Each structure stands twice: as structure tokens, then as C-alpha cells.
Amino acid sequence: MNNWLNREIDSCSQILEAVKHSAEVYLQNIDERPTAVPPPRLEPSTLPTEGAGTLAALDVFQQRFAPLMVASTGPRYWGFVTGGTTPAALAGDWLTSLYDQNTQSASQTGDVSAVVEFEAIKLLRELFGLPESFFGGFVSGATMSNFTCLAVARQWYGEQLGVDVAEEGVFALKDLKILAAQPHSCVYKDLAMLGLGRHSLIKVNLLPDNREAMDIADLEAKLIALNGQPCIVCASGGTVNTVDFDDMQAIATLKKKYNFWWHIDAAFGGFVACSPQFAPLIQGWEQADSIAVDLHKWLNVPYDSAVALVHEKHLGLQLNTFQNANAAYLGDPKANFNFLNFLPENSRRMRALPAWMTLMAYGREGYRDIVERNVANARLLGELIEHSASFKLLAPVRLNCVCFTLKDRPQAEVSQFLSQLVANGNVYMTPTVYLGQSAIRAAMVNWRTQEADVEMAFVEMEHILDKQ
Ligand SMILES: Cc1ncc(COP(=O)(O)O)c(C=O)c1O
């Protein structure tokens, strides 16, 4: 055995202590750690012939990379839709790496990790108030979750036309239309990856008065125009700029009249279901065919984690879609359920454990607290902006995102302001364009965020403008 590997068989605890120490330092100082660093200029390492062991590699990491790691799990990282990591989720994630199971089948491979995944899905269903009829699995993020669900939808569409897409390919499909009003950009990417093409997405009108939700009357008009041809309706359970929700009850009603597969991208908005105050926003979603929910957002587990939830009546379509070719060494695909015939990836880490751990640690009330506190803090920022002479809200704060711009200033100054705010490293927000204007988004999904963080961020925002 290689010298270093041989020595480290017995020095694992020393290595883990060193890693634990660096984790403690990171967590103790997370409030002060910058939320952004200047673009790093680092000479790339060269591959050592002998290596110098893990503690030496850790030293190099600590010197070169650790100081440049931003506080993306901290309380004032409000860019994109970036969740933090709860202590329980961190523990679960470390254990996932420690045990390094390849989560496949509960009955074949002889380990318990598939049971952990089934249980985590059950806990999530309970958190979301979804019926047992939703079956699901873990994928790497909402892009892949939407991909997985839309792949099964594509198989369903083929079945409507008498075509097995998984066998014959998309060439056999004609005229599949996806109707959506304000889909996330990844839906277009998914359609490209699925061979359906970005042009297959037909935009449904938005409601008037600064809304991002679909106009249900226009959706119905488009369904009528399809003249009985099946299609896919892709609804938004929370848009990224202003967190608007499509009317799920109304879509459920249309589903009784028209023949479509109903998919919901509820990447972060699905979490409203755990708050009695906000659950009405998504009421009716349990009647969908498939739902995508990200967990590295509002569940606050580390990247990469999301679930693809598909109604169990479509299990056969899902298995047809993701079925491996018969391979003797993988066992009989028809005899035993195995996640490798159910999801895009074959080998997977035990992604479900961080989710299972955090759900068991904090329960329904813990997640209700995170959601309601994030929304209260987003509203606080919205109020500060509304009453300020310097900033302008571009939409009401519907949930956890604040979309705003500078008041009475040239458009070019918006990106200058944001660059300065980001460079200062105390709070992170991301740019967008809303109603044709350069704008800024602050999206709150981190369990650590408190009122004081909002107040501090706002003081900083005003200070930058005073100097500009
Ligand atoms: C509504 C929505 N859908 C999909 C995605 C894509 O998620 P991921 O980056 O996890 O693939 C996001 C990410 O912000 C989102 O907000």
C-alpha cells in the first residue's frame, strides 16, 4: 500500500479533528465572513508525485482557498435563492460522505440507504401536506427535478399518441406543446435537454397589474385551440422575481375538462405549504401529475438536493423512461424497485440523509418558523425600501423576495450600486430585469436571517447611495 494511505489508516481521527476545528472556526465567524470576495487570481496547483498527506493538503486548502470561501450559508446571503445549512443537515451531509452508500434498492443491494430515501420522501410529503399518492426520489437540484418530471410527462404524451418515446425517441413525437406563463429559465434548458426544444414552450399571458401569474382565461383559450390534442401545462409555484403563484385550484379545475399533464415547478415556493398563513397560495397543487421541489433552498440542506415528486399512477411511465437496459449484474428490473430505474442517475450518494436529519431535528414547527421569519424579514426590507427616498419597490413583497431599484436615478447606476454593495461583502443580492428596468433581488431562505440583518443591510444600502 502507498505510504501515505497506509499511515492514514490509523490517523483518521487526527484528520477529522483538524477538519472539525476548521468547521468550528468557519461557523463561529460566519456573521463576519464576507459574502463576496474579489475574483481570485490563483496559480493552479500541479499534481504531486508523492503527495504530502491529508493534513498537509488541508493546510494548503486553508491557505489558498478557505479564506476565499464566501458566507453563502450566512444570514445575509440573499442572492439567487440560496439556502443555508442547518446544523442537523450538516451532520447528515457529513454522515452521507462517511457511509458513502450508493442508494439503489431496498431489497437488492443489502443496505438501508433506500429506506432512508423512502422515509425522507414520506416526511417531505407530510411537511407539504401532499397525499401518499405522490412517489418521489432525490436528484441534484430543481433543474434536474423539472427535467425528471418533464421526461415522464414526455413519456405520457407519447402514450397518448400510441408512441413509446423511451423506445422510439422523440422523432416519433409531433407537436408537443408546453404551456407556461413565467417559467424558470431552467425549464427551457430542460426542454432542450429532453429533445423537445425551447420553441415547444408557448407563453400563456400574465395577469394584468404587475402580476407574474398566468391568466387562466388565456390558458383555457390555448387549451381550447389545441382542439383535444394533449399537452403539458407547467405551472409556477413561486416565480423568482416577485414570487407569484399560478392559481393551482383553477388549473386543477381545467384539468378535469382538458387532457394535459400538469407539472408544477415549486422549487422554493412549495415550502409555503408548511405555514398555515401561506399554504393557501399553493392550495390545489396535490392534484398535479408532478411537482419539483428544491431542498438546497428552503429546507436549508447543503447543495445538491431536490426531489422529483410524481403521482404513483404514472409509476409505469417513469420506470419506462429511466429503465436501464437489462444488465444481469443489476438484477431483474421488473422484479424489484430500484432507484436506478426510476431517476436519471444510476449511482447516487445518500442524498436523502441531510433532509431526513433536518426534518427529524426541527419538524413542522421548525420549518414553519424559517418560512414565516424569512417572509417577515423580506417584508421588513420591503417596508424600509418603500419608505425611503432612495429606493423603489418594483412589486409588492408577496413572499420572501424583494425586487427593487433605485429611485429617480439613471438605470446605469443600478448596477454600479449593486457592484459596490456586493464588493463590500456584508450582504449579497443579485441583479435582474423587471418591467423592463434594471433591478435587484434579495431572496431570503436562510434559517439564520434575523431582523438585525435586514436593518444592517439597509443601513449599508443607504450609505452606499449617500456616497455615490
Ligand atoms: C423556481 C425555480 N426553479 C428552478 C430553479 C433551478 O434550481 P437549481 O439551480 O437547484 O437547479 C430555481 C433556482 O433558483 C428556481 O428558483
Short mmCIF file of C-alpha atoms and ligand atoms in Angstrom, two decimals:
data_model
loop_
_atom_site.label_atom_id
_atom_site.label_comp_id
_atom_site.label_asym_id
_atom_site.label_seq_id
_atom_site.Cartn_x
_atom_site.Cartn_y
_atom_site.Cartn_z
CA MET A 1 0.00 0.00 0.00
CA ASN A 2 1.10 3.54 -0.74
CA ASN A 3 2.99 5.06 2.18
CA TRP A 4 0.55 7.89 2.89
CA LEU A 5 -2.55 5.75 2.56
CA ASN A 6 -1.01 3.21 4.90
CA ARG A 7 -0.16 5.85 7.52
CA GLU A 8 -3.59 7.45 7.34
CA ILE A 9 -5.49 4.26 8.06
CA ASP A 10 -4.54 4.89 11.68
CA SER A 11 -4.59 8.69 11.74
CA CYS A 12 -8.15 9.30 10.60
CA SER A 13 -9.23 10.74 13.94
CA GLN A 14 -6.42 13.32 13.81
CA ILE A 15 -7.58 14.35 10.32
CA LEU A 16 -11.23 14.56 11.39
CA GLU A 17 -10.26 16.67 14.42
CA ALA A 18 -8.45 19.11 12.13
CA VAL A 19 -11.46 19.33 9.80
CA LYS A 20 -13.81 19.73 12.77
CA HIS A 21 -11.64 22.56 14.07
CA SER A 22 -11.79 24.39 10.74
CA ALA A 23 -15.57 23.90 10.63
CA GLU A 24 -15.87 25.39 14.11
CA VAL A 25 -13.83 28.42 13.10
CA TYR A 26 -16.00 28.90 10.00
CA LEU A 27 -19.27 28.62 11.92
CA GLN A 28 -18.16 30.84 14.81
CA ASN A 29 -17.27 33.64 12.40
CA ILE A 30 -19.99 33.22 9.83
CA ASP A 31 -21.60 36.59 10.62
CA GLU A 32 -18.35 38.41 9.90
CA ARG A 33 -17.20 36.38 6.90
CA PRO A 34 -17.59 38.33 3.65
CA THR A 35 -20.49 37.44 1.37
CA ALA A 36 -18.28 38.06 -1.69
CA VAL A 37 -14.57 38.23 -2.48
CA PRO A 38 -12.76 39.82 -5.45
CA PRO A 39 -12.20 37.41 -8.36
CA PRO A 40 -9.35 35.19 -7.13
CA ARG A 41 -6.08 35.06 -9.05
CA LEU A 42 -4.51 31.77 -8.10
CA GLU A 43 -1.71 29.84 -9.75
CA PRO A 44 -3.08 26.33 -10.31
CA SER A 45 -1.52 23.52 -8.29
CA THR A 46 0.48 20.81 -10.03
CA LEU A 47 -0.10 17.14 -9.34
CA PRO A 48 2.47 15.97 -6.75
CA THR A 49 4.31 12.73 -7.42
CA GLU A 50 4.33 11.59 -3.82
CA GLY A 51 1.76 13.81 -2.16
CA ALA A 52 2.21 15.02 1.39
CA GLY A 53 -0.75 13.50 3.19
CA THR A 54 -4.15 14.86 4.16
CA LEU A 55 -3.06 17.27 6.90
CA ALA A 56 -0.61 18.93 4.50
CA ALA A 57 -3.30 19.10 1.77
CA LEU A 58 -5.64 20.61 4.35
CA ASP A 59 -3.01 23.23 5.20
CA VAL A 60 -2.71 24.18 1.54
CA PHE A 61 -6.51 24.36 1.27
CA GLN A 62 -6.65 26.56 4.38
CA GLN A 63 -4.05 28.94 2.97
CA ARG A 64 -5.22 29.13 -0.63
CA PHE A 65 -8.96 28.51 -0.77
CA ALA A 66 -10.57 28.70 2.69
CA PRO A 67 -10.12 32.49 3.09
CA LEU A 68 -11.87 32.95 -0.28
CA MET A 69 -14.93 30.90 0.65
CA VAL A 70 -17.85 33.31 0.95
CA ALA A 71 -20.54 33.18 3.63
CA SER A 72 -23.13 31.68 1.31
CA THR A 73 -24.58 29.85 4.32
CA GLY A 74 -24.63 33.04 6.37
CA PRO A 75 -27.59 35.23 7.34
CA ARG A 76 -27.14 37.96 4.72
CA TYR A 77 -26.55 35.93 1.56
CA TRP A 78 -29.69 36.85 -0.36
CA GLY A 79 -28.53 36.22 -3.91
CA PHE A 80 -30.29 33.81 -6.32
CA VAL A 81 -32.38 31.62 -3.98
CA THR A 82 -29.61 30.31 -1.75
CA GLY A 83 -30.49 28.28 1.32
CA GLY A 84 -28.13 27.80 4.24
CA THR A 85 -27.30 24.63 6.11
CA THR A 86 -28.96 23.76 9.40
CA PRO A 87 -26.73 22.03 11.99
CA ALA A 88 -28.75 18.81 11.52
CA ALA A 89 -28.40 18.99 7.74
CA LEU A 90 -24.65 19.47 8.09
CA ALA A 91 -24.47 16.44 10.38
CA GLY A 92 -26.50 14.42 7.86
CA ASP A 93 -24.29 15.54 5.00
CA TRP A 94 -21.11 14.55 6.81
CA LEU A 95 -22.61 11.16 7.59
CA THR A 96 -23.62 10.76 3.94
CA SER A 97 -19.95 11.11 2.99
CA LEU A 98 -18.79 8.94 5.86
CA TYR A 99 -21.01 5.99 4.95
CA ASP A 100 -20.79 6.60 1.19
CA GLN A 101 -23.73 4.35 0.31
CA ASN A 102 -24.89 4.08 -3.29
CA THR A 103 -28.64 4.44 -2.82
CA GLN A 104 -30.42 1.98 -5.07
CA SER A 105 -32.84 -0.70 -3.99
CA ALA A 106 -34.25 -1.52 -0.58
CA SER A 107 -34.37 -5.20 -1.34
CA GLN A 108 -31.40 -5.97 -3.55
CA THR A 109 -28.23 -4.20 -2.52
CA GLY A 110 -28.42 -5.08 1.14
CA ASP A 111 -28.03 -1.61 2.64
CA VAL A 112 -30.57 0.66 4.29
CA SER A 113 -29.99 3.86 2.33
CA ALA A 114 -33.04 3.37 0.06
CA VAL A 115 -35.16 3.08 3.21
CA VAL A 116 -33.74 6.44 4.34
CA GLU A 117 -34.79 7.89 0.99
CA PHE A 118 -38.33 6.44 1.19
CA GLU A 119 -38.64 7.82 4.72
CA ALA A 120 -37.33 11.26 3.75
CA ILE A 121 -39.88 11.42 0.92
CA LYS A 122 -42.61 10.48 3.39
CA LEU A 123 -41.51 13.21 5.83
CA LEU A 124 -41.48 15.76 2.99
CA ARG A 125 -44.98 14.71 1.90
CA GLU A 126 -46.11 15.24 5.47
CA LEU A 127 -44.42 18.65 5.65
CA PHE A 128 -46.05 19.68 2.38
CA GLY A 129 -49.45 18.14 3.16
CA LEU A 130 -49.25 16.07 -0.03
CA PRO A 131 -51.09 12.76 -0.29
CA GLU A 132 -49.36 9.40 -0.14
CA SER A 133 -50.09 9.00 -3.83
CA PHE A 134 -47.00 11.11 -4.59
CA PHE A 135 -43.96 8.97 -5.03
CA GLY A 136 -40.56 10.52 -5.37
CA GLY A 137 -36.81 10.42 -5.41
CA PHE A 138 -33.82 12.63 -4.80
CA VAL A 139 -31.99 14.41 -7.61
CA SER A 140 -29.33 17.11 -7.59
CA GLY A 141 -31.46 20.28 -7.88
CA ALA A 142 -34.64 21.77 -9.27
CA THR A 143 -33.25 21.83 -12.81
CA MET A 144 -32.88 18.05 -12.66
CA SER A 145 -36.16 17.66 -10.81
CA ASN A 146 -38.03 19.57 -13.53
CA PHE A 147 -36.12 17.51 -16.10
CA THR A 148 -37.14 14.24 -14.43
CA CYS A 149 -40.80 15.22 -14.16
CA LEU A 150 -40.95 16.56 -17.72
CA ALA A 151 -39.29 13.40 -19.02
CA VAL A 152 -42.16 11.37 -17.53
CA ALA A 153 -44.61 13.92 -18.98
CA ARG A 154 -43.00 13.38 -22.39
CA GLN A 155 -43.49 9.63 -21.99
CA TRP A 156 -47.14 10.26 -21.06
CA TYR A 157 -47.63 12.43 -24.14
CA GLY A 158 -46.16 9.69 -26.31
CA GLU A 159 -48.52 7.19 -24.74
CA GLN A 160 -51.47 9.44 -25.66
CA LEU A 161 -50.33 9.19 -29.29
CA GLY A 162 -49.55 5.50 -29.09
CA VAL A 163 -45.78 6.06 -29.14
CA ASP A 164 -43.25 4.71 -26.63
CA VAL A 165 -40.83 7.64 -26.57
CA ALA A 166 -38.31 5.79 -24.41
CA GLU A 167 -38.04 3.13 -27.14
CA GLU A 168 -38.57 5.13 -30.30
CA GLY A 169 -37.18 8.51 -29.36
CA VAL A 170 -38.58 12.00 -29.71
CA PHE A 171 -38.54 11.73 -33.52
CA ALA A 172 -41.85 9.94 -33.27
CA LEU A 173 -43.46 12.87 -31.44
CA LYS A 174 -45.35 15.59 -33.19
CA ASP A 175 -46.35 18.99 -31.96
CA LEU A 176 -45.91 18.60 -28.24
CA LYS A 177 -46.70 21.98 -26.64
CA ILE A 178 -45.75 23.10 -23.16
CA LEU A 179 -47.94 25.90 -21.84
CA ALA A 180 -46.39 28.14 -19.17
CA ALA A 181 -46.58 31.78 -18.15
CA GLN A 182 -43.40 32.69 -16.25
CA PRO A 183 -41.25 29.54 -16.17
CA HIS A 184 -37.84 29.48 -14.56
CA SER A 185 -35.01 29.65 -17.11
CA CYS A 186 -34.11 26.03 -16.35
CA VAL A 187 -37.39 24.82 -17.86
CA TYR A 188 -36.13 25.99 -21.27
CA LYS A 189 -32.85 24.20 -20.62
CA ASP A 190 -34.75 21.06 -19.65
CA LEU A 191 -36.81 21.20 -22.84
CA ALA A 192 -33.58 21.50 -24.82
CA MET A 193 -32.07 18.51 -22.99
CA LEU A 194 -35.25 16.47 -23.49
CA GLY A 195 -35.09 16.94 -27.23
CA LEU A 196 -38.40 18.82 -27.17
CA GLY A 197 -36.78 22.13 -27.93
CA ARG A 198 -37.18 25.53 -26.32
CA HIS A 199 -39.65 26.55 -29.01
CA SER A 200 -42.14 23.97 -27.79
CA LEU A 201 -42.92 26.30 -24.89
CA ILE A 202 -45.91 28.51 -25.60
CA LYS A 203 -46.24 31.51 -23.33
CA VAL A 204 -49.54 31.97 -21.59
CA ASN A 205 -50.42 35.62 -20.86
CA LEU A 206 -49.73 37.02 -17.43
CA LEU A 207 -52.44 38.55 -15.30
CA PRO A 208 -52.59 42.35 -15.52
CA ASP A 209 -51.48 44.76 -12.78
CA ASN A 210 -47.87 43.80 -12.31
CA ARG A 211 -48.51 40.10 -11.78
CA GLU A 212 -46.26 37.17 -12.81
CA ALA A 213 -49.03 34.57 -12.55
CA MET A 214 -50.76 33.04 -15.54
CA ASP A 215 -54.01 34.39 -16.89
CA ILE A 216 -56.22 31.32 -16.52
CA ALA A 217 -58.66 32.53 -19.18
CA ASP A 218 -55.77 32.67 -21.67
CA LEU A 219 -54.61 29.21 -20.57
CA GLU A 220 -58.10 27.87 -21.25
CA ALA A 221 -58.21 29.63 -24.64
CA LYS A 222 -54.91 27.95 -25.57
CA LEU A 223 -56.18 24.56 -24.40
CA ILE A 224 -59.32 25.00 -26.50
CA ALA A 225 -57.18 25.97 -29.51
CA LEU A 226 -55.32 22.65 -29.18
CA ASN A 227 -58.60 21.02 -30.08
CA GLY A 228 -58.27 17.92 -27.93
CA GLN A 229 -54.55 17.44 -28.56
CA PRO A 230 -52.80 16.55 -25.28
CA CYS A 231 -50.17 18.93 -23.91
CA ILE A 232 -48.16 19.78 -20.79
CA VAL A 233 -49.04 22.68 -18.50
CA CYS A 234 -46.06 23.84 -16.48
CA ALA A 235 -47.17 25.96 -13.55
CA SER A 236 -45.06 28.14 -11.28
CA GLY A 237 -45.23 27.67 -7.53
CA GLY A 238 -43.24 30.82 -6.93
CA THR A 239 -41.59 32.96 -9.61
CA VAL A 240 -38.06 34.15 -8.96
CA ASN A 241 -38.52 37.93 -9.21
CA THR A 242 -41.72 38.53 -7.28
CA VAL A 243 -42.74 35.04 -6.02
CA ASP A 244 -46.09 35.00 -7.72
CA PHE A 245 -48.03 31.73 -7.82
CA ASP A 246 -50.19 30.38 -10.61
CA ASP A 247 -53.73 29.65 -9.45
CA MET A 248 -53.47 25.95 -8.65
CA GLN A 249 -57.16 25.46 -7.89
CA ALA A 250 -58.12 26.96 -11.24
CA ILE A 251 -55.62 24.73 -13.09
CA ALA A 252 -56.99 21.72 -11.20
CA THR A 253 -60.47 22.64 -12.43
CA LEU A 254 -59.24 22.91 -16.04
CA LYS A 255 -57.57 19.53 -15.69
CA LYS A 256 -60.99 17.95 -15.28
CA LYS A 257 -62.02 19.34 -18.69
CA TYR A 258 -58.88 19.12 -20.83
CA ASN A 259 -56.28 16.48 -21.43
CA PHE A 260 -52.94 17.73 -20.13
CA TRP A 261 -50.10 16.66 -17.89
CA TRP A 262 -49.84 19.15 -15.05
CA HIS A 263 -46.36 19.86 -13.74
CA ILE A 264 -45.52 22.40 -11.03
CA ASP A 265 -42.11 23.97 -10.51
CA ALA A 266 -42.37 24.70 -6.78
CA ALA A 267 -38.60 24.85 -6.30
CA PHE A 268 -38.83 27.06 -3.25
CA GLY A 269 -42.49 28.13 -3.14
CA GLY A 270 -43.60 24.61 -2.21
CA PHE A 271 -42.48 25.36 1.33
CA VAL A 272 -45.44 27.70 1.84
CA ALA A 273 -47.41 24.51 2.41
CA CYS A 274 -45.87 24.17 5.88
CA SER A 275 -47.23 27.54 7.03
CA PRO A 276 -50.98 27.82 7.64
CA GLN A 277 -50.60 31.52 6.83
CA PHE A 278 -49.19 30.97 3.33
CA ALA A 279 -50.41 27.48 2.39
CA PRO A 280 -53.45 28.88 0.52
CA LEU A 281 -51.02 30.19 -2.12
CA ILE A 282 -50.43 26.65 -3.34
CA GLN A 283 -53.73 25.01 -2.46
CA GLY A 284 -54.77 22.55 -5.12
CA TRP A 285 -51.20 21.50 -6.02
CA GLU A 286 -51.92 18.00 -4.74
CA GLN A 287 -53.92 17.43 -7.93
CA ALA A 288 -50.86 17.85 -10.17
CA ASP A 289 -49.19 14.98 -12.00
CA SER A 290 -45.69 16.02 -10.97
CA ILE A 291 -44.00 18.53 -8.69
CA ALA A 292 -40.39 19.73 -8.44
CA VAL A 293 -39.13 20.96 -5.06
CA ASP A 294 -35.60 22.06 -4.30
CA LEU A 295 -34.24 21.18 -0.89
CA HIS A 296 -31.00 23.16 -1.03
CA LYS A 297 -33.20 26.23 -0.94
CA TRP A 298 -35.79 26.48 1.85
CA LEU A 299 -35.06 23.14 3.52
CA ASN A 300 -31.56 24.51 4.19
CA VAL A 301 -29.65 21.34 3.34
CA PRO A 302 -26.29 21.62 1.54
CA TYR A 303 -26.15 21.53 -2.26
CA ASP A 304 -27.05 19.22 -4.13
CA SER A 305 -30.56 18.19 -3.19
CA ALA A 306 -34.05 18.27 -4.65
CA VAL A 307 -36.99 15.92 -5.04
CA ALA A 308 -38.98 14.96 -8.09
CA LEU A 309 -42.49 14.00 -6.96
CA VAL A 310 -44.63 12.14 -9.46
CA HIS A 311 -48.12 10.73 -8.93
CA GLU A 312 -47.91 6.98 -8.38
CA LYS A 313 -50.39 6.31 -11.17
CA HIS A 314 -47.55 7.26 -13.54
CA LEU A 315 -45.02 4.88 -11.97
CA GLY A 316 -45.05 2.66 -15.05
CA LEU A 317 -44.28 5.63 -17.32
CA GLN A 318 -41.48 6.73 -15.02
CA LEU A 319 -39.93 3.27 -14.97
CA ASN A 320 -40.19 3.02 -18.75
CA THR A 321 -38.45 6.40 -19.04
CA PHE A 322 -35.49 5.73 -16.78
CA GLN A 323 -35.16 1.97 -17.21
CA ASN A 324 -31.63 0.65 -17.69
CA ALA A 325 -31.15 -1.94 -20.38
CA ASN A 326 -31.30 -5.40 -18.92
CA ALA A 327 -27.94 -5.93 -17.32
CA ALA A 328 -27.52 -9.16 -15.48
CA TYR A 329 -25.32 -7.61 -12.80
CA LEU A 330 -28.03 -5.05 -11.89
CA GLY A 331 -30.66 -7.69 -11.24
CA ASP A 332 -34.10 -8.07 -12.79
CA PRO A 333 -35.52 -4.56 -13.32
CA LYS A 334 -39.10 -5.83 -13.35
CA ALA A 335 -38.81 -7.82 -10.15
CA ASN A 336 -37.50 -5.20 -7.70
CA PHE A 337 -37.94 -1.46 -7.37
CA ASN A 338 -34.58 0.20 -7.79
CA PHE A 339 -33.95 3.95 -7.87
CA LEU A 340 -31.55 3.45 -10.78
CA ASN A 341 -34.54 2.60 -12.99
CA PHE A 342 -36.60 5.47 -11.58
CA LEU A 343 -34.37 8.55 -11.86
CA PRO A 344 -31.84 9.92 -14.40
CA GLU A 345 -28.74 8.94 -12.44
CA ASN A 346 -27.65 5.40 -11.74
CA SER A 347 -25.12 5.71 -8.93
CA ARG A 348 -26.09 8.34 -6.36
CA ARG A 349 -24.85 9.43 -2.96
CA MET A 350 -27.21 9.05 0.01
CA ARG A 351 -28.70 12.50 -0.71
CA ALA A 352 -31.73 11.88 1.44
CA LEU A 353 -29.90 11.74 4.77
CA PRO A 354 -29.33 15.51 5.30
CA ALA A 355 -33.02 16.10 4.50
CA TRP A 356 -34.14 13.28 6.79
CA MET A 357 -31.92 14.56 9.60
CA THR A 358 -33.06 18.18 9.45
CA LEU A 359 -36.74 17.22 9.18
CA MET A 360 -36.42 14.96 12.23
CA ALA A 361 -34.45 17.60 14.13
CA TYR A 362 -36.76 20.60 13.63
CA GLY A 363 -40.04 19.15 12.44
CA ARG A 364 -43.01 21.01 11.03
CA GLU A 365 -42.74 23.85 13.54
CA GLY A 366 -39.06 24.43 12.76
CA TYR A 367 -39.79 24.84 9.07
CA ARG A 368 -42.85 26.95 9.70
CA ASP A 369 -40.59 29.26 11.75
CA ILE A 370 -37.98 29.51 8.97
CA VAL A 371 -40.58 30.25 6.28
CA GLU A 372 -42.58 32.77 8.32
CA ARG A 373 -39.47 34.52 9.69
CA ASN A 374 -37.93 34.80 6.20
CA VAL A 375 -41.16 36.28 4.87
CA ALA A 376 -41.40 38.73 7.81
CA ASN A 377 -37.83 39.84 7.17
CA ALA A 378 -38.41 40.22 3.43
CA ARG A 379 -41.45 42.35 4.25
CA LEU A 380 -39.38 44.42 6.66
CA LEU A 381 -36.85 45.13 3.92
CA GLY A 382 -39.74 45.93 1.59
CA GLU A 383 -41.16 48.45 4.08
CA LEU A 384 -37.79 50.12 4.61
CA ILE A 385 -37.45 50.44 0.83
CA GLU A 386 -41.00 51.72 0.40
CA HIS A 387 -40.49 54.49 2.91
CA SER A 388 -37.06 55.51 1.70
CA ALA A 389 -36.26 58.42 -0.57
CA SER A 390 -33.56 56.42 -2.38
CA PHE A 391 -35.12 53.09 -3.38
CA LYS A 392 -38.27 51.95 -5.11
CA LEU A 393 -40.09 48.62 -4.78
CA LEU A 394 -40.95 47.18 -8.20
CA ALA A 395 -43.57 44.76 -6.92
CA PRO A 396 -45.27 44.12 -3.60
CA VAL A 397 -43.31 41.74 -1.37
CA ARG A 398 -45.55 38.73 -1.94
CA LEU A 399 -43.40 36.28 -0.03
CA ASN A 400 -39.66 36.07 0.55
CA CYS A 401 -38.17 38.07 -2.35
CA VAL A 402 -37.74 41.82 -2.53
CA CYS A 403 -37.48 43.22 -6.05
CA PHE A 404 -36.43 46.86 -6.14
CA THR A 405 -34.47 49.53 -7.95
CA LEU A 406 -33.05 52.99 -7.31
CA LYS A 407 -35.49 55.89 -7.17
CA ASP A 408 -35.02 58.74 -9.64
CA ARG A 409 -31.55 57.63 -10.73
CA PRO A 410 -30.28 56.67 -14.20
CA GLN A 411 -30.57 52.91 -14.94
CA ALA A 412 -26.79 52.56 -15.25
CA GLU A 413 -26.40 53.46 -11.59
CA VAL A 414 -28.32 50.36 -10.51
CA SER A 415 -25.51 48.00 -11.48
CA GLN A 416 -22.88 50.39 -10.04
CA PHE A 417 -24.78 50.41 -6.76
CA LEU A 418 -25.14 46.62 -6.72
CA SER A 419 -21.46 46.09 -7.55
CA GLN A 420 -20.50 48.28 -4.61
CA LEU A 421 -22.95 46.56 -2.28
CA VAL A 422 -21.64 43.13 -3.27
CA ALA A 423 -17.99 44.23 -3.11
CA ASN A 424 -18.42 45.49 0.46
CA GLY A 425 -19.10 41.86 1.37
CA ASN A 426 -21.70 42.41 4.10
CA VAL A 427 -24.76 41.43 2.14
CA TYR A 428 -25.25 39.64 -1.17
CA MET A 429 -28.01 40.32 -3.69
CA THR A 430 -28.29 39.58 -7.40
CA PRO A 431 -29.35 41.65 -10.43
CA THR A 432 -32.43 41.15 -12.53
CA VAL A 433 -34.57 42.98 -15.05
CA TYR A 434 -38.15 43.59 -14.05
CA LEU A 435 -40.79 45.53 -16.01
CA GLY A 436 -38.01 46.46 -18.42
CA GLN A 437 -35.95 48.09 -15.67
CA SER A 438 -32.60 47.17 -14.17
CA ALA A 439 -33.46 45.81 -10.78
CA ILE A 440 -32.09 43.99 -7.74
CA ARG A 441 -33.43 40.93 -5.95
CA ALA A 442 -32.99 39.93 -2.33
CA ALA A 443 -34.28 36.39 -1.74
CA MET A 444 -34.48 35.17 1.84
CA VAL A 445 -34.45 31.44 2.50
CA ASN A 446 -31.72 31.16 5.13
CA TRP A 447 -32.61 29.90 8.61
CA ARG A 448 -30.11 32.29 10.26
CA THR A 449 -31.55 35.56 8.96
CA GLN A 450 -32.89 37.89 11.66
CA GLU A 451 -34.37 41.39 11.76
CA ALA A 452 -30.99 42.86 12.74
CA ASP A 453 -29.52 41.53 9.48
CA VAL A 454 -32.14 43.38 7.47
CA GLU A 455 -31.57 46.60 9.41
CA MET A 456 -27.82 46.33 8.96
CA ALA A 457 -28.17 45.63 5.23
CA PHE A 458 -30.46 48.60 4.77
CA VAL A 459 -28.09 50.99 6.57
CA GLU A 460 -25.35 49.79 4.23
CA MET A 461 -27.55 50.27 1.16
CA GLU A 462 -28.32 53.86 2.12
CA HIS A 463 -24.71 54.57 2.97
CA ILE A 464 -23.55 53.48 -0.49
CA LEU A 465 -26.05 55.74 -2.19
CA ASP A 466 -25.08 58.70 0.02
CA LYS A 467 -21.55 58.29 -1.31
CA GLN A 468 -22.48 57.71 -4.96
C1 LIG B 1 -38.41 28.38 -9.42
C2 LIG B 1 -37.06 27.75 -9.68
N1 LIG B 1 -36.98 26.68 -10.49
C3 LIG B 1 -35.82 26.08 -10.75
C4 LIG B 1 -34.64 26.54 -10.23
C5 LIG B 1 -33.34 25.84 -10.56
O1 LIG B 1 -32.83 25.25 -9.40
P1 LIG B 1 -31.40 24.53 -9.33
O2 LIG B 1 -30.40 25.64 -9.51
O3 LIG B 1 -31.39 23.94 -7.98
O4 LIG B 1 -31.31 23.55 -10.40
C6 LIG B 1 -34.67 27.66 -9.38
C7 LIG B 1 -33.42 28.21 -8.83
O5 LIG B 1 -33.39 29.28 -8.27
C8 LIG B 1 -35.92 28.27 -9.08
O6 LIG B 1 -36.00 29.32 -8.27
#
